[in-house]
XYZ file of C-alpha atoms in Angstrom:
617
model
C 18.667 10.759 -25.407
C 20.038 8.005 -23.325
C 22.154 5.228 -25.473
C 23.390 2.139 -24.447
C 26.272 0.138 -26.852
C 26.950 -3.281 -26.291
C 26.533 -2.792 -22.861
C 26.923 -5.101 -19.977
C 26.872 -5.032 -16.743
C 27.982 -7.302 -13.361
C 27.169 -7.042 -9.886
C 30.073 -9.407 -8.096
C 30.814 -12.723 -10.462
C 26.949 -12.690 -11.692
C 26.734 -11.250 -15.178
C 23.001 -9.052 -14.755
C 22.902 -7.556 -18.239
C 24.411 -8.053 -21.484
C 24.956 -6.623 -25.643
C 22.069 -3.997 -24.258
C 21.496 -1.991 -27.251
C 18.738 0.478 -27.402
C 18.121 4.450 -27.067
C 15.941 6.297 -24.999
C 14.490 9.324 -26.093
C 13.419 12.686 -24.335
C 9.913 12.956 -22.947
C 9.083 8.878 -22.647
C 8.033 7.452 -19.664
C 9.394 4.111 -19.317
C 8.206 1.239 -17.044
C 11.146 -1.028 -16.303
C 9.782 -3.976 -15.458
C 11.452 -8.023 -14.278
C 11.597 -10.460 -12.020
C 13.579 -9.518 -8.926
C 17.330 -9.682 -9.393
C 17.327 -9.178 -12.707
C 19.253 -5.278 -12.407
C 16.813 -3.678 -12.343
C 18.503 -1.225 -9.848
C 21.713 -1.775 -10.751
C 21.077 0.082 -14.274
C 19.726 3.009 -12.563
C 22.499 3.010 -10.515
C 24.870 2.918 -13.822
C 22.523 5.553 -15.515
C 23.686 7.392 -12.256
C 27.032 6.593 -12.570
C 27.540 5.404 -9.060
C 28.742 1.570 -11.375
C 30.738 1.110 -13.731
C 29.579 -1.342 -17.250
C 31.357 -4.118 -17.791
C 31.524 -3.805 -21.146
C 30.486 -1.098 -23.973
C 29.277 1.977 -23.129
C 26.051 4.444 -21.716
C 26.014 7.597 -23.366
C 24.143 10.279 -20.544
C 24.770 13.729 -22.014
C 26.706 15.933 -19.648
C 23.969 18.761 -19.052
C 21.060 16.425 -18.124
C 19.768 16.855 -15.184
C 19.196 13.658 -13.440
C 17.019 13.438 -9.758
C 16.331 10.465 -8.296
C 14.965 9.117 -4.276
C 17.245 8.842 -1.885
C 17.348 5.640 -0.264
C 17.366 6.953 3.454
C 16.672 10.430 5.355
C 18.791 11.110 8.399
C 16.323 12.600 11.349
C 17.078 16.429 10.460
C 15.522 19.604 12.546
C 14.890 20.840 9.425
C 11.103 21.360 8.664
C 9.415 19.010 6.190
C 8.612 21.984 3.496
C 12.598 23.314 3.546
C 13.416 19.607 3.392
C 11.111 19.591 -0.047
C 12.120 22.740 -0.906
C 16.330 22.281 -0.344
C 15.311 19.664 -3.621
C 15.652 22.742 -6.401
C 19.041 23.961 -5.151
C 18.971 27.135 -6.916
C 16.052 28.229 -4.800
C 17.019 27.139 -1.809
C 20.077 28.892 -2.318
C 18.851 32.324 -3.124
C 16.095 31.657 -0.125
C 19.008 31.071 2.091
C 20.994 34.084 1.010
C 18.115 36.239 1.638
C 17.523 35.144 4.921
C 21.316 35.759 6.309
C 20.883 38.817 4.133
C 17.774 39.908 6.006
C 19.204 38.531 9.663
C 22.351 41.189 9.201
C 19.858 43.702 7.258
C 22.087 43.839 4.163
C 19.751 45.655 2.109
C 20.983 45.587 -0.968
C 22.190 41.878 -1.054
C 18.391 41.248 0.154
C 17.416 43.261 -2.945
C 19.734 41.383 -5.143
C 17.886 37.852 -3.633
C 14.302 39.079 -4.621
C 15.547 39.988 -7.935
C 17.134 36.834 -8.670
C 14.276 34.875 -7.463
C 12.290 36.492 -10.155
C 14.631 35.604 -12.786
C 14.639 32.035 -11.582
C 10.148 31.665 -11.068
C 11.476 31.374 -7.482
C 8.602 33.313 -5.478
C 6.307 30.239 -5.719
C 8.405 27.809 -4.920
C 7.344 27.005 -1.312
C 3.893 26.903 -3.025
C 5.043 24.416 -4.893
C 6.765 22.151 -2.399
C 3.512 22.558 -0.379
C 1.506 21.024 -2.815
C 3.627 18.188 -3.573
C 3.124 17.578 0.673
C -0.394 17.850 0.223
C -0.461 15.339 -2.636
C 1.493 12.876 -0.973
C -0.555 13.031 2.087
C 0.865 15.600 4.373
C -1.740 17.690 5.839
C -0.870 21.751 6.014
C -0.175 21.265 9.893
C 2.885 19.222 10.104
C 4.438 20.862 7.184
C 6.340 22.374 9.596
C 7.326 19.818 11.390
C 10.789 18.694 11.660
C 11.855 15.589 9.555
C 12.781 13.936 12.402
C 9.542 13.942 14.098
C 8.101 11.580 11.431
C 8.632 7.348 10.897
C 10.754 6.038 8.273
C 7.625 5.467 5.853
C 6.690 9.397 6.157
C 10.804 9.931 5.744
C 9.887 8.118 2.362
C 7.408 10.511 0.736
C 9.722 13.329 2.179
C 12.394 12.124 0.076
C 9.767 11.478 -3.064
C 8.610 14.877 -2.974
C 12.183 16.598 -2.535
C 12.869 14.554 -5.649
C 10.009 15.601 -7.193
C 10.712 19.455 -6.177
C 14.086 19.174 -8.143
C 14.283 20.747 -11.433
C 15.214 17.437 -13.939
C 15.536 16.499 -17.146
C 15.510 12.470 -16.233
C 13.575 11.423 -13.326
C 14.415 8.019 -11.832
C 11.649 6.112 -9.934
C 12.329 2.676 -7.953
C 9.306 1.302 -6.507
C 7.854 5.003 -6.032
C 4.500 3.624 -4.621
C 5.825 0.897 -1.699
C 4.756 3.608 1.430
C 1.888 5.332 -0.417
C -1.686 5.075 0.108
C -3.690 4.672 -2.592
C -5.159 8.200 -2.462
C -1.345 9.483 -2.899
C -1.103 6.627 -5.815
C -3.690 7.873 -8.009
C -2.363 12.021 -7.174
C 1.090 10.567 -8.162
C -0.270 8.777 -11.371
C -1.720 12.518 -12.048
C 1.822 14.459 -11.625
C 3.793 12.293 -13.672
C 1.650 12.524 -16.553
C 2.294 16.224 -16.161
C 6.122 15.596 -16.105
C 8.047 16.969 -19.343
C 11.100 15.356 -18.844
C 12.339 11.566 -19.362
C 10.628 8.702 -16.258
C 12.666 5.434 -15.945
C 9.876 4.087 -13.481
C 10.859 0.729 -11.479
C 7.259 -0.750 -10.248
C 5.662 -3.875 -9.484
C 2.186 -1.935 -9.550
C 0.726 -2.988 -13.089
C -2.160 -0.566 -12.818
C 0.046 2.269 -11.992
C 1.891 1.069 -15.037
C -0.684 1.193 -17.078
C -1.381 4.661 -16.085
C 1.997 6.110 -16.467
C 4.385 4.162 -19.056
C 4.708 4.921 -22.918
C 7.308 2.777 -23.036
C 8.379 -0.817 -21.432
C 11.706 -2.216 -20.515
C 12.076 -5.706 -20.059
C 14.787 -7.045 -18.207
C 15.278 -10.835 -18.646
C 17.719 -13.616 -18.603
C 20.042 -10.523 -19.081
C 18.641 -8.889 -21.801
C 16.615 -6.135 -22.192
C 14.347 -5.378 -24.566
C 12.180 -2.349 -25.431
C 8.446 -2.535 -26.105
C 6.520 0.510 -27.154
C 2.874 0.991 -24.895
C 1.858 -0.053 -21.334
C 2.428 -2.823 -19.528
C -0.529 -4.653 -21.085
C 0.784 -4.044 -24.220
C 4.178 -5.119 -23.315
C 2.434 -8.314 -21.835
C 0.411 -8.462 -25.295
C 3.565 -8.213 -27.416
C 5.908 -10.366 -25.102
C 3.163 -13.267 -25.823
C 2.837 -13.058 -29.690
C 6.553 -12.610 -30.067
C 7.314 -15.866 -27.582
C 4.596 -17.542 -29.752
C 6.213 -16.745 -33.491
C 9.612 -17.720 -31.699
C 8.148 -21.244 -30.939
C 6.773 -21.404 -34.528
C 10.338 -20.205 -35.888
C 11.924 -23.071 -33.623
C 9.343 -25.905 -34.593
C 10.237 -24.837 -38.290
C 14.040 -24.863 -37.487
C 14.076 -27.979 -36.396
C 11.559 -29.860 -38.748
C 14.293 -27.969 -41.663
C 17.365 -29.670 -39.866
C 15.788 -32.745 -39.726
C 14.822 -33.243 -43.125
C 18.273 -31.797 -44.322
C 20.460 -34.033 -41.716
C 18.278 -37.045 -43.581
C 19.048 -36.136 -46.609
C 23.051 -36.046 -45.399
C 22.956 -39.418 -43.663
C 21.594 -40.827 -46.263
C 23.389 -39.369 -49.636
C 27.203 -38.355 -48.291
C 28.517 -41.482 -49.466
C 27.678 -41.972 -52.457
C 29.313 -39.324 -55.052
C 26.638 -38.889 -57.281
C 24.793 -37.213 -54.494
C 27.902 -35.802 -52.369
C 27.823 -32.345 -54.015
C 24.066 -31.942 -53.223
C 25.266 -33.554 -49.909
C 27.987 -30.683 -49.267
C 25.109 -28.449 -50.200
C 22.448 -29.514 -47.420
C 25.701 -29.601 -45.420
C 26.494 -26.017 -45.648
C 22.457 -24.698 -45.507
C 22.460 -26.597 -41.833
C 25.082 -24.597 -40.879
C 23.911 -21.721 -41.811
C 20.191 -21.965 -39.483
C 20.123 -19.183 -37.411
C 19.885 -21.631 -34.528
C 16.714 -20.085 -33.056
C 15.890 -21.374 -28.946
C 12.999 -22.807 -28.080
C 10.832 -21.021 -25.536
C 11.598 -21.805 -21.992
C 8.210 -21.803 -20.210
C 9.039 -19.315 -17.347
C 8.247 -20.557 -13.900
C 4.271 -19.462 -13.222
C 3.982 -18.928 -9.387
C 0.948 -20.194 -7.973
C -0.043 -20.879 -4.705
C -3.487 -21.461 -2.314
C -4.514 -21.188 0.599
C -6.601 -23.766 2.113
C -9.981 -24.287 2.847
C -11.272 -23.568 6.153
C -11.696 -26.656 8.531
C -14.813 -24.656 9.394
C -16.851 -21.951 7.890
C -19.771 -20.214 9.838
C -21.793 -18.002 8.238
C -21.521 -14.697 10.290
C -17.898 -14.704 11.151
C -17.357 -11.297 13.221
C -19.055 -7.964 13.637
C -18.336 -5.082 15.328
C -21.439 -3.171 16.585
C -21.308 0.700 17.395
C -17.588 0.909 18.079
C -15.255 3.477 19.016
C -11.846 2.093 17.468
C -8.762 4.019 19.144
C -5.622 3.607 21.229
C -6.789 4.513 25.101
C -6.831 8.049 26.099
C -7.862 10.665 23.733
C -6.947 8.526 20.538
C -10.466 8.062 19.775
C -9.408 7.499 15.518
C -12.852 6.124 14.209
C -16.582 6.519 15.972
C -19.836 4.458 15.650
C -18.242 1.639 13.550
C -20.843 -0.949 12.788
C -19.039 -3.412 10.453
C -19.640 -7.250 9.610
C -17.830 -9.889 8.306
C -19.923 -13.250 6.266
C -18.377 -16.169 4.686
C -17.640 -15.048 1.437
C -17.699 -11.501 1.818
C -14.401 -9.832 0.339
C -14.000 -6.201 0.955
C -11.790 -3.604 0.179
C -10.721 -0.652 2.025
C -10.246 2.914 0.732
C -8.988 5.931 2.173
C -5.639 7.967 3.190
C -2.901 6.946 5.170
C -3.576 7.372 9.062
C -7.294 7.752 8.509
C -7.995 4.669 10.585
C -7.567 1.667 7.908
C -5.096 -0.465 9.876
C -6.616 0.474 13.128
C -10.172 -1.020 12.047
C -8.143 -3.924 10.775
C -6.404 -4.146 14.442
C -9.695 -3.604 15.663
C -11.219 -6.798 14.164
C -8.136 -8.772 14.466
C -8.937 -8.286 18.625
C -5.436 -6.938 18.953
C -6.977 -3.570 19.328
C -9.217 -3.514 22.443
C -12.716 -1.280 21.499
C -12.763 1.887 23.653
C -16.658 1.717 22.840
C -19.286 -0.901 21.499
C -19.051 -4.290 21.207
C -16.878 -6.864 18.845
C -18.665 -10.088 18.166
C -16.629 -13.099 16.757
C -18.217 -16.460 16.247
C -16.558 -19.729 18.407
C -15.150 -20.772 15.274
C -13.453 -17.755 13.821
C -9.985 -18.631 12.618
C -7.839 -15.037 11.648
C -4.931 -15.057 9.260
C -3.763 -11.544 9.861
C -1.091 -9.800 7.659
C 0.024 -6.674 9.167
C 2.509 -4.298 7.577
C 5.392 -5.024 10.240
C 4.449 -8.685 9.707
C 7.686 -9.570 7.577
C 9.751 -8.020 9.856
C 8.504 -9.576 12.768
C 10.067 -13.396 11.091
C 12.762 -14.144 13.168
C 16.424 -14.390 12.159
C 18.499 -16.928 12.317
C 15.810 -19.269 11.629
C 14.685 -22.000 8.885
C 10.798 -21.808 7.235
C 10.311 -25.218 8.898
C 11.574 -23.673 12.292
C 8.595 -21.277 11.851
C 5.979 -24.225 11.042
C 7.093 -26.042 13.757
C 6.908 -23.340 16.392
C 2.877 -22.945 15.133
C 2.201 -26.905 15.185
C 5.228 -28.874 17.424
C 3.493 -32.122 16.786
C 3.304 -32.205 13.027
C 5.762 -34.302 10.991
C 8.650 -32.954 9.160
C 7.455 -34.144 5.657
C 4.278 -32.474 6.177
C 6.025 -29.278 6.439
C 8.613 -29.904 3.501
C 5.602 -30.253 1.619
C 3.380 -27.145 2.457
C 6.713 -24.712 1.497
C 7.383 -26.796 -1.424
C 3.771 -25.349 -3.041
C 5.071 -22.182 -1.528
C 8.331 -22.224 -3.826
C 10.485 -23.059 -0.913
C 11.698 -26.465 -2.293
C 14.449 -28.825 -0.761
C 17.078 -27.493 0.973
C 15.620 -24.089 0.390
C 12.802 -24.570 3.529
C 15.963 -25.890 6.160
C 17.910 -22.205 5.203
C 18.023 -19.561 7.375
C 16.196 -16.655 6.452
C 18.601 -14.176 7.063
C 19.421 -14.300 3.111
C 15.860 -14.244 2.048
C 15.195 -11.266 -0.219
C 12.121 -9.411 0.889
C 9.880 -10.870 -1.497
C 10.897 -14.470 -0.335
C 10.087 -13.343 3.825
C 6.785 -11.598 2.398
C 6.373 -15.037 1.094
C 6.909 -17.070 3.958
C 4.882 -14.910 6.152
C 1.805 -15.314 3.597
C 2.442 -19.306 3.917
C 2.566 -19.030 7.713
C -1.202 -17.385 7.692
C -1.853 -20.551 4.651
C -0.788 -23.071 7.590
C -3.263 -22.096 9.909
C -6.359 -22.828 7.664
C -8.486 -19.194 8.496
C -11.680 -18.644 7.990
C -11.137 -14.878 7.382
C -8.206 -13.219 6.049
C -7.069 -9.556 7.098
C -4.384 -8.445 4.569
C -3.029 -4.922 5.398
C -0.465 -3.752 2.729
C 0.645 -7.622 1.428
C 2.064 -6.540 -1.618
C 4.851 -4.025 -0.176
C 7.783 -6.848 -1.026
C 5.781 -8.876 -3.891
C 6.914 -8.438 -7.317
C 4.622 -8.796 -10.508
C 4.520 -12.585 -10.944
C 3.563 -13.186 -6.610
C 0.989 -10.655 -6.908
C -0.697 -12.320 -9.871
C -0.472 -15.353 -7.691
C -1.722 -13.839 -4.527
C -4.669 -12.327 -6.985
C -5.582 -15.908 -8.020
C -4.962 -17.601 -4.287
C -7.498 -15.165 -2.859
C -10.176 -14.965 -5.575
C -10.486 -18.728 -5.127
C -10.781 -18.544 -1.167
C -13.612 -19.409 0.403
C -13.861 -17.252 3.614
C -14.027 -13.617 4.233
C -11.084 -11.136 3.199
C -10.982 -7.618 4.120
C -7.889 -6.352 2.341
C -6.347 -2.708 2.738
C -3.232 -2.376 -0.883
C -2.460 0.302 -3.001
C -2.102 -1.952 -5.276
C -5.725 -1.526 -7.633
C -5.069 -4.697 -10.063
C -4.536 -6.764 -6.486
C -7.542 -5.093 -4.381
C -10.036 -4.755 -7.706
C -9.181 -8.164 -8.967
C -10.207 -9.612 -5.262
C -12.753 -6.938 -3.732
C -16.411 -6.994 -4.246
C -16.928 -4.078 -2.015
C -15.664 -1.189 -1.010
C -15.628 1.048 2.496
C -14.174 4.728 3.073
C -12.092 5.012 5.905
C -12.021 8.893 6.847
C -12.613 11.836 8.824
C -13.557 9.285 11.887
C -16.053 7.374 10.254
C -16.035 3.823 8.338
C -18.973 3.642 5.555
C -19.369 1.757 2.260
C -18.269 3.163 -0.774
C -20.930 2.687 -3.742
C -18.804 2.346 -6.943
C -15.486 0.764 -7.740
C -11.752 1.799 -7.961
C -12.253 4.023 -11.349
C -15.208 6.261 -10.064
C -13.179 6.293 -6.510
C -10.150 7.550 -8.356
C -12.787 9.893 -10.634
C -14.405 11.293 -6.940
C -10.820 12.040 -5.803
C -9.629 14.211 -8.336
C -13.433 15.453 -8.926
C -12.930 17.100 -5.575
C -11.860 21.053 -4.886
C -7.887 21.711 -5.317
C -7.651 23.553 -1.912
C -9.557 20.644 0.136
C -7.569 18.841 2.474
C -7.457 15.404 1.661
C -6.141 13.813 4.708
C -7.573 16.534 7.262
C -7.728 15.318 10.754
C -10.807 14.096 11.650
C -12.098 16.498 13.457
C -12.450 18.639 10.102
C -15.308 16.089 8.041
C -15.004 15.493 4.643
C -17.852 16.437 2.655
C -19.277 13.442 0.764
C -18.946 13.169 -2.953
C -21.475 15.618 -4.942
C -23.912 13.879 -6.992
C -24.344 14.366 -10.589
C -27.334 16.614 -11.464
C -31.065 14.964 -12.073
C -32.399 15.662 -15.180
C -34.566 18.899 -15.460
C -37.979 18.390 -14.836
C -40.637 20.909 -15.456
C -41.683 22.782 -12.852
C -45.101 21.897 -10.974
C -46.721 21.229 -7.269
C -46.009 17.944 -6.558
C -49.287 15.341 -5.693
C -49.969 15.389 -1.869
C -51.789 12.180 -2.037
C -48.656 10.519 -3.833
C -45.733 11.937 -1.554
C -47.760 11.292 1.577
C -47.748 7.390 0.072
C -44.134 8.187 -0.247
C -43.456 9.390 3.279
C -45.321 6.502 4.988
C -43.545 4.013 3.006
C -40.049 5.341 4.182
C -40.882 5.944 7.801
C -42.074 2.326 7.405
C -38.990 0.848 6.115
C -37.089 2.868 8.795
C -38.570 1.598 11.276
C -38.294 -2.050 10.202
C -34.418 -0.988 9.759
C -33.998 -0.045 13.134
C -35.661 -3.125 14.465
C -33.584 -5.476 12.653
C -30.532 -3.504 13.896
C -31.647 -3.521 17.805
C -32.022 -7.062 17.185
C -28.399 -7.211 15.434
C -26.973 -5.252 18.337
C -28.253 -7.711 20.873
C -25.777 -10.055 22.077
C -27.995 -12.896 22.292
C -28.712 -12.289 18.588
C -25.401 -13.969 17.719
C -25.986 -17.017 20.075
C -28.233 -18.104 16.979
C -25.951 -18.559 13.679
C -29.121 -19.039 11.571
C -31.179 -15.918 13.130
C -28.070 -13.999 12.730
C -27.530 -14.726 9.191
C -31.533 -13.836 8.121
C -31.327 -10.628 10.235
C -28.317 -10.144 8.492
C -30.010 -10.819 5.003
C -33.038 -9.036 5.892
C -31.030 -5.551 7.287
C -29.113 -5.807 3.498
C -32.400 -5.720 1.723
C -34.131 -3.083 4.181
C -31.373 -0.536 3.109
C -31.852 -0.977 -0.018
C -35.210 -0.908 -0.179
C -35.482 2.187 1.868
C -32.780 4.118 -0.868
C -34.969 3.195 -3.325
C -38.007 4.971 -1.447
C -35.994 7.901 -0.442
C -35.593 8.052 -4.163
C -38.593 7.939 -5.472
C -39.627 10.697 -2.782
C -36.822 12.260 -4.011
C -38.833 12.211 -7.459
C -42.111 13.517 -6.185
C -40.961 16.850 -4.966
C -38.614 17.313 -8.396
């Protein structure tokens, strides 16, 4: 059990925490949730013991066995399964004993190695470390590789699964999801609920959350308090507990008034003054309960398009790559209408943010054709897109370098709806928090007016309350949105649709986030997940039809059948030459029916493959 006594806690001369009282017991798995700044990773740091409290105390027993993620990886020679595996020390150990053992063929101290690697359930330890690679998205091929051949966000889930690896009794999470895919996400979500020790979980992810936590802390106005459940629940609670503290307060004060009436009124004269004295003492005595301050709701919009064709951008039979040999997806035929809002699934480097690039025109095609209409207006947020904000620089400096002409007010105004009020839009950025510069570079795309947003990873810096907002902003816009997040309440709340990215190939999805997550784990233990792409991934297996009794199926009825698919496939592939034509898209109204039309052909032929399906039982 973790304890904390009247304790308090500073970072600098800003008091974060204060009289913290509560206990954490073995075995919960605790979402700590607040706005940003509130300590959140300051108290894991104390829990550490890398800070000092202010005041009272944290009782951490001795013996537990605390692992956490370190913040940065050095570039090591090491490879990436010893990396994983140096996280239980005890095995690395004995593994590293044997092997000097073995190089000066010591046989006995080799002997003595095996033995003690039995004792400790050592033998399957590199198994082990291999499969927390696989489930965080390394594929068997580079487990080998050195650390230092891989980018900072690999260096991440290299860290996350050495942290995993290590034997613990209290597991400490911060933001454990910022560099994964959502594939890795929902395998994550999987292993902690297998976890028998004590999670203190930092995450703005409120599906993963919900998933994980039997227990929320809620850091605010520097207190915390403990809810039992999810973070629904906690959100559930929270808002029947501020509403029976307004009622409380409304009651206070309504009581105070009455009795401070009664005072004014009756102190002088003395036939009332001991009832007077009375009142006197009961006012002083009202617990002086606070009214609920309404907490700041975030919201923000993005503005309508000055123009919105129907059929925005298309890209017909492309190969989507990087010159050379880096041929990453093949035969992508993907389209973009006003209105459509789409999703994309699939594992980290399977070709998600190179479609987006692809789209966005910043990719050339090494193949096919890319289509955009005269009128296509892209807000495009890329993953280095925060980063690329420049220092040294004001938020009105950045609207002014996109429209030079525009007045100052005009800007002021825009950031103010973007929470940057006052003096806050003429700072430099260079003390923005992340969340604040994720901000900013969302408002930058808002300024623009798009027709068609391409989000890739927006969420990385957001915290709970932005993403809510960002939720709302883009379920009420009125162009297209293709959105790649690991974030499920973000990309469910927005998408309508979904598409697979994987094993070279883009396709739609049919079903939402809870049957993709049910396909994923519904798939064999030994597959490789994220498998290059020249090894294909089967597709999902379909659940068993209903028995039927055995018979010869009717020749007149499955020749009907036949005819009426070979029909609609032809149709199909007419409407699609006609789609792939270039002159096609000269025509915005053609375009759009053949668009319509090729939608209801595929359907209609599924539904006639289906019933042929039928015939033959």
């Amino acid at each position: 059990m973790i304890a904390f006594r009247n304790f308090a806690l500073r970072r600098g001369e800003r008091l974060l925490l204060s009289d913290v009282d509560l206990a954490l017991h073995a075995g919960w798995r605790v979402g700590v949730v607040g706005r940003n700044g509130t300590g959140k990773s300051s108290l894991f740091a104390a829990i550490r013991g890398e800070v000092e409290a202010d005041r009272g105390d944290i009782d951490v027993p001795n013996r537990l066995r605390i692992a956490s993620v370190a913040q940065e990886t050095p570039a090591l020679p090491e490879p990436a399964i010893d990396f994983v595996l140096g996280g239980d020390d005890e095995v690395a150990a004995v593994l590293r004993a044997e092997a000097e053992a073995t190089a000066r063929e010591d046989w006995e101290a080799v002997a003595a190695a095996h033995q003690k690697l039995a004792e400790i359930g050592g033998y399957d330890a590199e198994a082990r470390a291999g499969r927390l690679l696989h489930g965080l998205g390394f594929p068997a091929e580079v487990h080998r590789r050195a650390v230092g051949e891989f980018s900072g966000g690999w260096r991440v889930r290299l860290n996350l699964a050495r942290a995993l690896m290590m034997p613990s009794d209290l597991l400490l999470l911060d933001e454990p999801t910022n560099h994964l895919d959502l594939d890795a996400v929902l395998w994550l979500e999987q292993w902690l609920l297998r976890y028998t020790g004590t999670l203190l979980l930092i995450s703005h992810d409120r599906e993963f959350l919900d998933g994980v936590s039997t227990h929320t802390l809620h850091l605010h106005d520097g207190r915390a308090k403990l809810y039992v459940g999810d973070y629904t629940a906690f959100e559930r609670q929270r808002a029947e507990h501020l509403r029976q503290q307004q009622i409380a307060y409304e009651k206070e004060q309504a009581e105070r008034a009455h009795l401070q009436k009664f005072i004014d009124r009756f102190k002088a004269k003395a036939s009332k003054a001991r009832q007077a004295q009375s009142r006197m003492k009961r006012l002083a005595k009202l617990a002086g309960t606070e009214a609920v301050r309404a907490e700041r709701q975030f919201r923000i919009e993005f503005p309508a398009p000055a123009k919105l064709p129907h059929a925005l951008l298309r890209i017909n039979d492309g190969t989507c790559g990087y010159g050379g040999d880096a041929r990453i997806l093949e035969n992508v035929g993907f389209g973009l209408e006003a209105g459509d809002r789409i999703g994309l699934l699939g594992p980290n480097g399977a070709g998600k943010s190179t479609l987006v690039k692809s789209l966005v025109g910043e990719l050339p095609l090494l193949a096919g054709e890319r289509y955009a209409h005269p009128d296509l207006r892209i807000g495009y947020f890329a993953q280095h897109t925060v980063e690329s904000l420049k220092e040294g620089t004001s938020p009105i400096d950045h609207l002014r370098e996109l429209s030079p002409d525009a007045p100052t007010q005009a800007f002021r105004d825009f950031l103010g709806k973007w929470y940057f009020p006052g003096d806050r839009a003429f700072e430099s950025i260079d003390g923005f928090s992340g969340g604040e510069r994720a901000r900013l570079a969302l408002a930058l795309i808002a300024w623009k007016q798009p027709n068609v947003l391409l989000l890739d990873e927006p969420t990385n810096h957001l915290d709970l309350d932005m993403r809510e907002a960002l939720a709302e902003a883009l379920s009420d816009f009125d162009g297209a949105i293709v959105l790649v997040s690991h974030d499920r309440h973000l990309i469910g709340l927005v998408s309508d649709t979904f598409w697979r990215v994987s094993d070279g190939v883009v396709k739609p999805f049919d079903g939402d986030l809870d049957e993709y997550a049910a396909w994923l784990r519904a798939r064999p233990a030994g597959e490789q997940a994220r498998a290059p792409a020249s090894a294909r991934e089967p597709e999902p297996v379909p659940p068993p039809a209903p028995a039927k009794p055995a018979g010869k199926p009717n020749p007149h009825r499955v020749g009907k059948a036949e005819a009426k698919v070979a029909q609609l496939e032809q149709a199909l592939a007419e409407v699609e030459a006609a789609l792939a034509d270039p002159a096609t898209w000269s025509d915005p109204d053609r375009a759009a029916a053949l668009g319509q039309r090729q939608v209801q052909l595929h359907a209609d032929l599924e539904a006639a493959e289906n019933e042929l399906l039928a015939l033959y039982g």
